[in-house]
Tab-separated table of C-alpha atoms in Angstrom:
chain	number	residue	atom	x	y	z
N	24	MET	CA	-18.120	-6.052	-1.439
N	25	THR	CA	-21.729	-5.972	-0.390
N	26	SER	CA	-23.455	-2.877	-1.777
N	27	THR	CA	-25.283	-0.411	0.410
N	28	ALA	CA	-29.053	-0.323	0.446
N	29	SER	CA	-28.929	3.448	0.301
N	30	GLY	CA	-27.230	4.218	-2.988
N	31	ASP	CA	-24.715	7.032	-3.010
N	32	SER	CA	-26.770	8.695	-5.761
N	33	GLN	CA	-29.276	9.638	-3.020
N	34	VAL	CA	-26.586	11.460	-1.036
N	35	SER	CA	-25.457	14.864	-2.267
N	36	GLU	CA	-21.789	15.433	-3.024
N	37	ARG	CA	-21.514	17.808	-0.079
N	38	ALA	CA	-23.148	15.308	2.274
N	39	GLN	CA	-20.794	12.568	1.052
N	40	HIS	CA	-17.831	14.841	1.771
N	41	PHE	CA	-19.131	15.481	5.298
N	42	LEU	CA	-19.682	11.752	5.858
N	43	LYS	CA	-16.165	10.931	4.639
N	44	VAL	CA	-14.581	13.505	6.943
N	45	LEU	CA	-16.734	12.422	9.889
N	46	ILE	CA	-15.830	8.746	9.471
N	47	GLU	CA	-12.123	9.467	9.045
N	48	ARG	CA	-12.157	11.585	12.218
N	49	TYR	CA	-14.138	8.955	14.154
N	50	ILE	CA	-11.796	6.155	13.020
N	51	ARG	CA	-8.859	8.216	14.239
N	52	ASP	CA	-10.238	9.390	17.605
N	53	GLY	CA	-13.094	7.059	18.513
N	54	GLN	CA	-15.184	10.007	19.756
N	55	PRO	CA	-18.506	11.367	18.391
N	56	VAL	CA	-17.880	14.195	15.936
N	57	GLY	CA	-19.653	17.510	16.567
N	58	SER	CA	-20.795	20.075	13.988
N	59	ARG	CA	-18.131	22.615	14.956
N	60	THR	CA	-15.316	20.050	14.582
N	61	LEU	CA	-16.770	18.860	11.308
N	62	SER	CA	-17.004	22.387	9.925
N	63	LYS	CA	-13.280	22.926	10.589
N	64	GLU	CA	-12.249	19.500	9.261
N	65	THR	CA	-14.131	19.840	5.957
N	66	GLY	CA	-12.470	23.155	5.131
N	67	LEU	CA	-15.768	24.523	3.806
N	68	GLU	CA	-16.982	28.026	4.655
N	69	LEU	CA	-20.440	27.049	5.881
N	70	SER	CA	-22.628	28.419	8.637
N	71	PRO	CA	-23.223	26.259	11.731
N	72	ALA	CA	-26.885	25.988	10.718
N	73	THR	CA	-25.950	24.594	7.283
N	74	VAL	CA	-23.619	22.029	8.868
N	75	ARG	CA	-26.360	20.951	11.287
N	76	ASN	CA	-28.786	20.577	8.382
N	77	VAL	CA	-26.374	18.343	6.465
N	78	MET	CA	-25.807	16.242	9.578
N	79	ALA	CA	-29.567	15.968	10.100
N	80	ASP	CA	-29.940	14.765	6.496
N	81	LEU	CA	-27.237	12.116	7.017
N	82	GLU	CA	-28.958	10.993	10.200
N	83	GLU	CA	-32.333	10.805	8.487
N	84	MET	CA	-30.799	8.561	5.810
N	85	GLY	CA	-29.467	6.258	8.525
N	86	LEU	CA	-25.804	6.986	7.751
N	87	VAL	CA	-24.936	8.540	11.141
N	88	SER	CA	-26.500	8.471	14.573
N	89	SER	CA	-26.327	10.440	17.826
N	90	PRO	CA	-25.289	8.200	20.728
N	91	HIS	CA	-26.359	10.810	23.290
N	92	ILE	CA	-28.466	13.981	23.352
N	93	SER	CA	-26.398	17.062	22.420
N	94	SER	CA	-23.421	14.916	21.453
N	95	GLY	CA	-21.816	14.622	18.074
N	96	ARG	CA	-22.541	11.920	15.513
N	97	VAL	CA	-20.988	8.532	14.868
N	98	PRO	CA	-21.216	6.432	11.688
N	99	THR	CA	-23.736	3.619	11.422
N	100	ASP	CA	-23.074	0.317	9.671
N	101	LEU	CA	-24.830	1.794	6.618
N	102	GLY	CA	-22.595	4.852	6.784
N	103	TYR	CA	-19.485	2.678	6.883
N	104	ARG	CA	-20.821	0.676	3.942
N	105	LEU	CA	-21.249	3.816	1.812
N	106	PHE	CA	-17.787	4.984	2.873
N	107	ILE	CA	-16.212	1.635	1.925
N	108	ASP	CA	-18.029	1.270	-1.396
N	109	SER	CA	-17.730	4.846	-2.659
N	110	LEU	CA	-15.687	7.257	-0.559
N	111	LEU	CA	-12.510	5.778	0.834
N	112	THR	CA	-9.112	6.078	-0.809
N	113	VAL	CA	-7.062	2.908	-0.321
N	114	LYS	CA	-3.519	3.686	0.761
N	115	ARG	CA	-0.729	2.210	-1.334
N	116	LEU	CA	1.744	0.203	0.734
N	117	ALA	CA	5.354	1.298	0.706
N	118	GLU	CA	7.797	-1.054	-1.024
N	119	GLN	CA	9.822	-1.372	2.169
N	120	GLU	CA	6.736	-2.505	4.070
N	121	VAL	CA	5.844	-5.095	1.436
N	122	ALA	CA	9.428	-6.385	1.484
N	123	ALA	CA	9.315	-6.728	5.272
N	124	MET	CA	6.028	-8.638	5.050
N	125	ARG	CA	7.456	-10.916	2.359
N	126	ARG	CA	10.456	-11.781	4.541
N	127	GLN	CA	8.124	-13.011	7.294
N	128	LEU	CA	6.613	-15.579	4.928
N	129	ASN	CA	9.845	-16.876	3.394
N	130	ASP	CA	11.344	-20.331	3.998
N	131	LEU	CA	8.949	-21.446	6.724
N	132	GLY	CA	8.559	-25.130	5.875
N	133	ASP	CA	5.130	-26.686	5.548
N	134	ALA	CA	1.811	-25.009	4.724
N	135	SER	CA	0.564	-25.151	8.306
N	136	THR	CA	3.558	-23.143	9.537
N	137	LEU	CA	3.101	-20.602	6.730
N	138	ILE	CA	-0.571	-20.157	7.559
N	139	GLU	CA	0.084	-19.703	11.265
N	140	ARG	CA	2.759	-17.110	10.478
N	141	ALA	CA	0.349	-15.316	8.093
N	142	SER	CA	-2.181	-14.891	10.938
N	143	GLN	CA	0.586	-13.446	13.135
N	144	LEU	CA	1.693	-11.156	10.312
N	145	LEU	CA	-1.850	-9.848	9.821
N	146	SER	CA	-2.340	-9.118	13.504
N	147	GLY	CA	1.036	-7.417	13.706
N	148	VAL	CA	0.642	-5.047	10.760
N	149	THR	CA	-3.010	-4.141	11.420
N	150	ARG	CA	-3.071	-4.259	15.242
N	151	LEU	CA	-6.290	-6.264	14.950
N	152	ALA	CA	-7.083	-9.982	15.238
N	153	GLY	CA	-5.622	-11.861	12.260
N	154	VAL	CA	-7.380	-15.004	11.059
N	155	VAL	CA	-6.364	-17.506	8.361
N	156	MET	CA	-8.377	-20.610	7.537
N	157	MET	CA	-6.552	-23.823	6.771
N	158	PRO	CA	-6.776	-24.937	3.124
N	159	ARG	CA	-10.062	-26.580	2.250
N	160	HIS	CA	-9.272	-30.226	1.823
N	161	GLU	CA	-11.713	-30.849	-0.990
N	162	HIS	CA	-9.109	-28.931	-3.036
N	163	GLY	CA	-6.282	-31.066	-1.618
N	164	ALA	CA	-4.840	-34.115	-3.281
N	165	PHE	CA	-2.986	-37.195	-2.146
N	166	ARG	CA	0.753	-36.728	-2.746
N	167	GLN	CA	2.454	-39.489	-0.756
N	168	ILE	CA	1.960	-41.901	2.130
N	169	GLU	CA	4.594	-43.597	4.273
N	170	PHE	CA	4.417	-46.117	7.125
N	171	LEU	CA	7.005	-46.259	9.921
N	172	SER	CA	7.172	-49.161	12.374
N	173	LEU	CA	7.051	-48.137	16.055
N	174	SER	CA	7.443	-50.172	19.219
N	175	GLY	CA	4.609	-52.204	20.688
N	176	GLY	CA	3.074	-53.260	17.393
N	177	ARG	CA	2.256	-49.694	16.391
N	178	VAL	CA	2.687	-48.041	13.007
N	179	LEU	CA	2.930	-44.321	12.205
N	180	ALA	CA	1.028	-43.457	9.009
N	181	ILE	CA	2.261	-40.220	7.388
N	182	LEU	CA	0.205	-38.555	4.646
N	183	VAL	CA	1.504	-35.605	2.602
N	184	THR	CA	-1.055	-33.599	0.595
N	185	SER	CA	-0.611	-31.470	-2.517
N	186	GLU	CA	-0.530	-28.313	-0.333
N	187	GLY	CA	2.508	-29.680	1.483
N	188	GLU	CA	0.558	-30.442	4.658
N	189	VAL	CA	1.682	-33.432	6.675
N	190	HIS	CA	-0.863	-35.535	8.608
N	191	ASN	CA	0.189	-38.212	11.085
N	192	ARG	CA	-1.761	-41.031	12.683
N	193	VAL	CA	-0.501	-43.758	15.032
N	194	VAL	CA	-2.271	-47.080	14.473
N	195	ASN	CA	-2.225	-50.160	16.703
N	196	THR	CA	-1.729	-53.281	14.603
N	197	ASP	CA	-2.268	-56.956	15.372
N	198	ARG	CA	1.389	-57.815	14.743
N	199	SER	CA	4.740	-56.189	14.064
N	200	TYR	CA	5.618	-55.396	10.444
N	201	LEU	CA	9.010	-55.368	8.831
N	202	PRO	CA	10.128	-52.042	7.276
N	203	ALA	CA	10.253	-53.757	3.886
N	204	GLU	CA	6.617	-54.861	4.212
N	205	LEU	CA	5.477	-51.361	5.101
N	206	GLU	CA	7.532	-49.819	2.292
N	207	GLN	CA	6.017	-52.187	-0.255
N	208	ALA	CA	2.478	-51.415	0.936
N	209	ALA	CA	3.162	-47.653	0.805
N	210	ASN	CA	4.599	-47.914	-2.708
N	211	CYS	CA	1.473	-49.749	-3.837
N	212	LEU	CA	-0.844	-47.088	-2.354
N	213	ASN	CA	1.251	-44.250	-3.812
N	214	ALA	CA	1.065	-45.831	-7.263
N	215	MET	CA	-2.720	-46.082	-6.944
N	216	PHE	CA	-3.555	-42.675	-5.446
N	217	THR	CA	-0.868	-40.023	-6.051
N	218	GLY	CA	-2.457	-36.884	-7.519
N	219	GLN	CA	-6.031	-37.897	-6.721
N	220	ASP	CA	-8.464	-35.762	-4.718
N	221	LEU	CA	-8.631	-36.779	-1.046
N	222	HIS	CA	-12.387	-37.375	-1.243
N	223	ALA	CA	-11.896	-39.741	-4.150
N	224	VAL	CA	-9.087	-41.550	-2.316
N	225	ARG	CA	-11.231	-42.068	0.773
N	226	ARG	CA	-14.152	-43.396	-1.285
N	227	ARG	CA	-11.849	-45.799	-3.098
N	228	LEU	CA	-10.294	-47.040	0.145
N	229	VAL	CA	-13.725	-47.668	1.671
N	230	ALA	CA	-14.830	-49.496	-1.475
N	231	ASP	CA	-11.666	-51.599	-1.496
N	232	MET	CA	-12.221	-52.589	2.107
N	233	LYS	CA	-15.722	-53.805	1.255
N	234	THR	CA	-15.229	-55.472	-2.116
N	235	THR	CA	-11.682	-56.839	-2.225
N	236	ARG	CA	-11.051	-57.677	1.411
N	237	GLU	CA	-10.868	-61.407	0.772
N	238	HIS	CA	-8.338	-60.937	-2.038
N	239	MET	CA	-5.862	-58.780	-0.118
N	240	ASP	CA	-2.898	-60.154	1.716
N	241	ARG	CA	-2.663	-59.313	5.405
N	242	VAL	CA	-0.100	-56.529	5.011
N	243	MET	CA	-2.040	-54.736	2.289
N	244	LEU	CA	-5.300	-55.040	4.184
N	245	GLN	CA	-3.708	-53.425	7.220
N	246	ALA	CA	-2.137	-50.723	5.036
N	247	VAL	CA	-5.502	-49.831	3.489
N	248	GLU	CA	-7.049	-49.542	6.944
N	249	MET	CA	-4.218	-47.262	8.106
N	250	ALA	CA	-4.438	-45.153	4.959
N	251	GLN	CA	-8.177	-44.800	5.376
N	252	GLY	CA	-7.690	-43.521	8.910
N	253	VAL	CA	-5.083	-40.887	8.077
N	254	VAL	CA	-7.001	-39.651	4.991
N	255	GLU	CA	-10.170	-39.262	7.057
N	256	ALA	CA	-8.159	-37.360	9.678
N	257	ALA	CA	-6.780	-35.042	6.969
N	258	GLU	CA	-10.254	-34.310	5.641
N	259	GLY	CA	-11.565	-33.538	9.102
N	260	THR	CA	-9.136	-30.745	9.963
N	261	ASP	CA	-11.100	-27.675	8.862
N	262	ASP	CA	-9.654	-25.068	11.164
N	263	CYS	CA	-8.229	-21.573	11.302
N	264	PHE	CA	-5.374	-19.827	13.021
N	265	ILE	CA	-6.276	-16.687	14.977
N	266	ALA	CA	-3.625	-14.315	16.310
N	267	GLY	CA	-3.674	-10.956	18.076
N	268	GLN	CA	-7.019	-11.265	19.860
N	269	THR	CA	-5.691	-9.098	22.684
N	270	ASN	CA	-5.239	-6.214	20.208
N	271	LEU	CA	-9.010	-5.708	20.449
N	272	MET	CA	-8.651	-4.678	24.094
N	273	GLU	CA	-7.185	-1.388	22.843
N	274	PHE	CA	-10.585	-0.282	21.462
N	275	ASN	CA	-12.963	1.189	24.037
N	276	GLU	CA	-16.070	-0.097	22.292
N	277	LEU	CA	-14.856	-3.693	22.656
N	278	ALA	CA	-12.963	-3.414	25.929
N	279	SER	CA	-15.657	-4.324	28.465
N	280	VAL	CA	-15.005	-7.593	30.265
N	281	GLU	CA	-18.273	-9.130	29.071
N	282	ARG	CA	-17.754	-8.040	25.460
N	283	LEU	CA	-14.213	-9.418	25.370
N	284	LYS	CA	-15.358	-12.694	26.924
N	285	GLN	CA	-17.969	-13.110	24.187
N	286	LEU	CA	-15.441	-12.364	21.442
N	287	PHE	CA	-12.766	-14.641	22.902
N	288	ASP	CA	-15.342	-17.429	23.236
N	289	ALA	CA	-16.119	-16.976	19.533
N	290	PHE	CA	-12.415	-17.100	18.679
N	291	THR	CA	-11.998	-20.270	20.738
N	292	GLU	CA	-15.044	-22.047	19.306
N	293	LYS	CA	-14.255	-20.873	15.728
N	294	SER	CA	-17.201	-22.507	13.908
N	295	GLN	CA	-19.061	-19.254	13.144
N	296	ILE	CA	-15.872	-17.506	12.063
N	297	LEU	CA	-15.032	-20.460	9.804
N	298	HIS	CA	-18.541	-20.241	8.372
N	299	LEU	CA	-18.000	-16.551	7.542
N	300	LEU	CA	-14.650	-17.279	5.910
N	301	ASP	CA	-16.221	-20.134	3.975
N	302	ARG	CA	-18.743	-17.692	2.485
N	303	CYS	CA	-15.822	-15.717	1.027
N	304	ILE	CA	-13.926	-18.600	-0.567
N	305	ALA	CA	-15.737	-18.351	-3.905
N	306	ALA	CA	-15.582	-14.545	-4.026
N	307	GLU	CA	-12.970	-12.552	-5.897
N	308	GLY	CA	-10.811	-10.012	-4.133
N	309	VAL	CA	-11.357	-8.316	-0.800
N	310	GLN	CA	-14.700	-8.845	0.944
N	311	ILE	CA	-15.916	-6.760	3.887
N	312	PHE	CA	-18.648	-7.518	6.417
N	313	VAL	CA	-19.605	-4.482	8.512
N	314	GLY	CA	-21.399	-5.055	11.799
N	315	GLU	CA	-24.665	-6.914	11.344
N	316	GLU	CA	-23.786	-7.838	7.738
N	317	SER	CA	-21.958	-10.879	9.086
N	318	GLY	CA	-25.233	-12.337	10.351
N	319	TYR	CA	-23.386	-13.353	13.514
N	320	GLN	CA	-24.643	-11.464	16.564
N	321	LEU	CA	-21.360	-11.584	18.464
N	322	LEU	CA	-19.743	-9.590	15.632
N	323	ASP	CA	-22.467	-6.919	15.406
N	324	ASP	CA	-20.051	-4.148	16.410
N	325	CYS	CA	-17.110	-5.624	14.510
N	326	SER	CA	-15.995	-5.728	10.890
N	327	LEU	CA	-14.366	-8.609	9.033
N	328	VAL	CA	-12.081	-7.862	6.065
N	329	THR	CA	-11.081	-10.925	4.027
N	330	ALA	CA	-9.217	-11.953	0.887
N	331	PRO	CA	-8.783	-15.400	-0.720
N	332	TYR	CA	-5.406	-17.088	-1.063
N	333	GLY	CA	-4.451	-19.965	-3.321
N	334	SER	CA	-1.963	-22.462	-4.617
N	335	ASP	CA	-1.420	-23.688	-8.177
N	336	ASP	CA	-3.863	-21.045	-9.519
N	337	GLN	CA	-6.696	-22.332	-7.317
N	338	VAL	CA	-8.310	-20.653	-4.309
N	339	ILE	CA	-7.882	-22.933	-1.294
N	340	GLY	CA	-8.588	-20.649	1.650
N	341	VAL	CA	-9.387	-17.214	3.040
N	342	LEU	CA	-7.564	-14.903	5.420
N	343	GLY	CA	-8.500	-11.629	7.038
N	344	VAL	CA	-8.799	-9.489	10.140
N	345	ILE	CA	-11.495	-8.914	12.736
N	346	GLY	CA	-11.733	-5.576	14.510
N	347	PRO	CA	-14.152	-2.826	15.491
N	348	THR	CA	-16.323	-1.249	12.819
N	349	ARG	CA	-14.202	1.905	13.130
N	350	MET	CA	-11.074	0.093	11.929
N	351	ASN	CA	-8.781	1.998	9.568
N	352	TYR	CA	-10.207	0.583	6.305
N	353	PRO	CA	-7.953	2.568	3.916
N	354	ARG	CA	-4.922	0.897	5.496
N	355	VAL	CA	-6.378	-2.467	6.523
N	356	ILE	CA	-7.776	-3.345	3.068
N	357	PRO	CA	-4.416	-3.219	1.207
N	358	LEU	CA	-2.674	-5.035	4.077
N	359	VAL	CA	-5.148	-7.918	3.920
N	360	ASP	CA	-4.951	-8.037	0.126
N	361	MET	CA	-1.138	-8.024	0.139
N	362	THR	CA	-0.919	-10.726	2.815
N	363	ALA	CA	-3.147	-12.960	0.685
N	364	ARG	CA	-0.931	-12.364	-2.354
N	365	LEU	CA	2.260	-13.060	-0.386
N	366	LEU	CA	0.840	-16.237	1.176
N	367	THR	CA	-0.238	-17.443	-2.273
N	368	ALA	CA	3.256	-16.820	-3.623
N	369	ALA	CA	4.877	-18.586	-0.647
N	370	LEU	CA	2.645	-21.654	-1.048
N	371	LYS	CA	3.492	-21.878	-4.740
N	372	GLN	CA	7.209	-21.999	-3.911
N	373	GLN	CA	6.816	-25.095	-1.756
């Protein structure tokens, strides 16, 4: 997690306690927290003047702010960061809840279906927007290719990667091919490329097209061209599944028509969200971007909580949730972490 610029050593223990209580109350109610409410919630026997002084200190340090004159305080991004790094207590998930989550990711077929279900699972358990990036294909490898003859001189090229993803491409050919011809060409390509990184396979196919074209028979030449097309298509599918966007309408701070339009446009376009997830792929464990920390203006009043998932002991993608900065971090963090662990386990069973 990104560390706060204002170290917790600069904040007294009493002020940290007040900040923790204030943030927990604000997360729960979504309303500015006044001194009188805070005094009751902290359980400390302090005068109103002392409480106001502590709140003034927190405001001076940039950890809380007053949205309106004479109103209570709300946390700032810096306040949330201190809370996340030093003050929150992560809630342990009940075994029954983990078991229910695990059942939703069991026996779902290919990796793409698993990943889509994981985004739905995240949105369902957190009541936020769940997002899961597709596996990065530089980590993928060529497992198998098949060619099926279709009508009208067309051939369906089917590529299966090491993550269990299936990529299809229909190719128009200059003549019809017998099933035996296509099977022989596929066997040859499988013998050459099985287990190799997709980037390496594509480079080799391009090189073969340039250097050995005159030595190939017609069937093999066509097979190489078809293989090149489906491999390039597989490499070009960086994408993510997003589910539960409408959950964000439940939060007043995001519920204006213009604000929702901006967020939904970002979810539809995806490139900036993919860029954020990509920044997390090399990180260990849960990562949290609060407000402006994302560097993406449309998410300035949102937080992104992510965790990496993998297959065969290698990180291949990132999943997480997007919601308002006042999301319930003590609950959301373990849910995101557990979903990543369960998706990793499900991918390994394929």
